[in-house]
Tab-separated table of C-alpha atoms in Angstrom:
chain	number	residue	atom	x	y	z
A	281	MET	CA	0.000	0.000	0.000
A	282	PRO	CA	1.474	3.365	-0.958
A	283	ARG	CA	2.079	6.181	1.472
A	284	PRO	CA	-0.667	8.824	1.127
A	285	GLU	CA	1.605	11.478	-0.377
A	286	PHE	CA	2.953	8.975	-2.924
A	287	ALA	CA	-0.582	7.892	-3.870
A	288	LYS	CA	-1.449	11.549	-4.439
A	289	ARG	CA	1.439	11.953	-6.898
A	290	MET	CA	0.732	8.593	-8.499
A	291	SER	CA	-2.913	9.488	-9.227
A	292	LEU	CA	-1.935	11.886	-12.047
A	293	GLY	CA	-4.919	14.099	-11.310
A	294	PHE	CA	-7.411	11.251	-10.911
A	295	ASP	CA	-7.454	11.622	-7.141
A	296	SER	CA	-11.129	10.764	-6.680
A	297	VAL	CA	-10.929	7.648	-8.837
A	298	LEU	CA	-7.955	6.308	-6.913
A	299	ALA	CA	-9.601	7.293	-3.615
A	300	ASP	CA	-12.661	5.251	-4.607
A	301	TYR	CA	-10.446	2.257	-5.369
A	302	TYR	CA	-8.803	2.395	-1.933
A	303	TRP	CA	-12.174	3.015	-0.275
A	304	VAL	CA	-13.529	-0.210	-1.783
A	305	GLN	CA	-10.396	-2.002	-0.547
A	306	ALA	CA	-11.024	-0.664	2.970
A	307	VAL	CA	-14.653	-1.779	2.973
A	308	LEU	CA	-13.679	-5.237	1.725
A	309	LEU	CA	-10.994	-5.522	4.388
A	310	ALA	CA	-13.435	-4.541	7.135
A	311	GLY	CA	-15.916	-7.083	5.794
A	312	GLU	CA	-13.452	-9.952	6.163
A	313	SER	CA	-13.412	-9.594	9.977
A	314	ASN	CA	-11.185	-12.664	10.471
A	315	ASN	CA	-8.694	-10.902	12.697
A	316	PRO	CA	-9.667	-7.279	13.463
A	317	GLU	CA	-6.455	-6.561	15.367
A	318	SER	CA	-4.187	-7.310	12.430
A	319	GLN	CA	-6.521	-5.528	10.015
A	320	SER	CA	-6.765	-2.285	11.947
A	321	VAL	CA	-3.307	-1.022	10.951
A	322	GLN	CA	-3.943	-1.762	7.283
A	323	LEU	CA	-7.447	-0.304	7.500
A	324	GLY	CA	-6.082	2.882	9.060
A	325	ARG	CA	-3.553	3.214	6.261
A	326	LEU	CA	-6.224	2.701	3.604
A	327	ILE	CA	-8.472	5.382	5.099
A	328	ASP	CA	-5.474	7.696	5.390
A	329	VAL	CA	-4.820	7.234	1.661
A	330	VAL	CA	-8.509	7.747	0.801
A	331	THR	CA	-8.810	10.973	2.792
A	332	THR	CA	-5.496	12.312	1.504
A	333	LEU	CA	-6.494	11.712	-2.099
A	334	ASP	CA	-10.000	13.118	-1.653
A	335	PRO	CA	-10.400	15.063	1.602
A	336	TRP	CA	-13.941	16.078	0.622
A	337	VAL	CA	-15.254	12.535	1.106
A	338	ASP	CA	-17.343	12.331	4.231
A	339	HIS	CA	-18.180	8.825	5.355
A	340	PRO	CA	-14.618	7.373	5.491
A	341	TYR	CA	-13.727	9.693	8.374
A	342	ARG	CA	-16.502	8.279	10.558
A	343	PHE	CA	-15.853	4.769	9.258
A	344	ALA	CA	-12.302	5.071	10.577
A	345	ALA	CA	-13.544	6.339	13.934
A	346	VAL	CA	-15.745	3.267	14.370
A	347	TRP	CA	-13.420	0.603	12.969
A	348	LEU	CA	-10.157	1.846	14.461
A	349	ALA	CA	-10.870	0.916	18.051
A	350	GLU	CA	-8.752	-2.165	18.788
A	351	THR	CA	-5.862	-0.349	20.493
A	352	LEU	CA	-5.284	3.139	21.881
A	353	GLU	CA	-2.948	3.795	18.956
A	354	ASP	CA	-5.779	2.888	16.558
A	355	VAL	CA	-8.154	5.234	18.381
A	356	ARG	CA	-5.630	8.075	18.189
A	357	HIS	CA	-5.196	7.440	14.455
A	358	GLY	CA	-8.983	7.523	13.998
A	359	ASN	CA	-9.117	10.763	15.984
A	360	MET	CA	-6.409	12.282	13.792
A	361	LEU	CA	-8.471	11.413	10.724
A	362	LEU	CA	-11.603	12.929	12.287
A	363	ARG	CA	-9.760	16.162	13.071
A	364	ARG	CA	-8.519	16.245	9.480
A	365	SER	CA	-12.161	16.320	8.333
A	366	PHE	CA	-13.021	19.563	10.167
A	367	PRO	CA	-11.753	22.045	7.527
A	368	TYR	CA	-13.459	20.104	4.730
A	369	HIS	CA	-16.724	19.496	6.588
A	370	PRO	CA	-17.028	22.410	9.030
A	371	ASP	CA	-20.787	21.966	9.502
A	372	GLU	CA	-20.795	18.183	10.048
A	373	TRP	CA	-21.666	17.609	13.695
A	374	ARG	CA	-21.238	13.835	13.461
A	375	ASN	CA	-17.459	14.017	12.964
A	376	ARG	CA	-17.108	15.999	16.178
A	377	PHE	CA	-19.545	13.674	17.920
A	378	TYR	CA	-17.460	10.612	17.061
A	379	LEU	CA	-14.294	12.404	18.142
A	380	GLY	CA	-15.926	13.348	21.446
A	381	PHE	CA	-17.075	9.772	21.970
A	382	ASN	CA	-13.583	8.412	21.308
A	383	LEU	CA	-12.012	10.948	23.664
A	384	PHE	CA	-14.426	10.055	26.445
A	385	TYR	CA	-14.897	6.319	26.005
A	386	TYR	CA	-11.492	5.110	24.838
A	387	LEU	CA	-9.088	7.790	26.043
A	388	ASP	CA	-10.902	8.702	29.294
A	389	ASP	CA	-10.566	12.439	28.630
A	390	SER	CA	-13.897	13.941	29.699
A	391	ALA	CA	-12.688	17.548	29.488
A	392	ALA	CA	-11.511	17.266	25.876
A	393	ALA	CA	-14.638	15.303	24.959
A	394	ALA	CA	-16.837	18.027	26.468
A	395	GLU	CA	-15.101	20.725	24.396
A	396	VAL	CA	-15.526	18.839	21.127
A	397	LEU	CA	-19.116	17.854	21.882
A	398	ASP	CA	-19.928	21.430	22.851
A	399	GLU	CA	-18.870	22.511	19.345
A	400	ALA	CA	-20.992	19.722	17.845
A	401	SER	CA	-24.043	20.693	19.910
A	402	LYS	CA	-24.115	24.150	18.304
A	403	MET	CA	-24.274	22.797	14.752
A	404	THR	CA	-27.371	22.377	12.637
A	405	GLY	CA	-28.846	18.909	12.962
A	406	ALA	CA	-27.139	18.032	16.235
A	407	PRO	CA	-29.319	16.059	18.653
A	408	ALA	CA	-30.997	17.942	21.471
A	409	TYR	CA	-29.339	15.788	24.147
A	410	LEU	CA	-25.781	16.948	23.367
A	411	PRO	CA	-25.773	20.025	25.669
A	412	ARG	CA	-26.832	17.812	28.605
A	413	LEU	CA	-24.088	15.330	27.726
A	414	VAL	CA	-21.560	18.173	27.652
A	415	ALA	CA	-22.709	19.296	31.107
A	416	ARG	CA	-22.380	15.745	32.410
A	417	LEU	CA	-18.863	15.377	30.989
A	418	ARG	CA	-17.813	18.723	32.412
A	419	SER	CA	-19.100	17.722	35.830
A	420	GLU	CA	-17.029	14.518	35.674
A	421	SER	CA	-13.859	16.326	34.719
A	422	ALA	CA	-14.364	18.889	37.480
A	423	ASP	CA	-14.960	16.181	40.123
A	424	LEU	CA	-18.204	17.745	41.296
């Protein structure tokens, strides 16, 4: 599998076509599910290539957040991909929601999760329960 920057040069301007090819490879790999631990590194690399080639894609960012959860390193890689989506999808509350979930659930960082979820709660389409969740997370991080 090529490094993302090499794949970008190799695409010869057909970034989206090559991104689609690697996206299909990622979906097929996730569908195998024989050994998720060994697949997570390869899956993370595939999604990295996809989002480097075509950063305007939307679903692969969240796909990575859900599938990259075997180790803390996987979660951090998924979080990096989610953060990369923010400039390209500034109004997408779900990317921030998944990042907030990962920060809270996997990395046990309630304060950081509250900040990200607070941003998500102010976006169009965000669920009404998010502000209450932010308050709950802030109370946990403040040891009230």
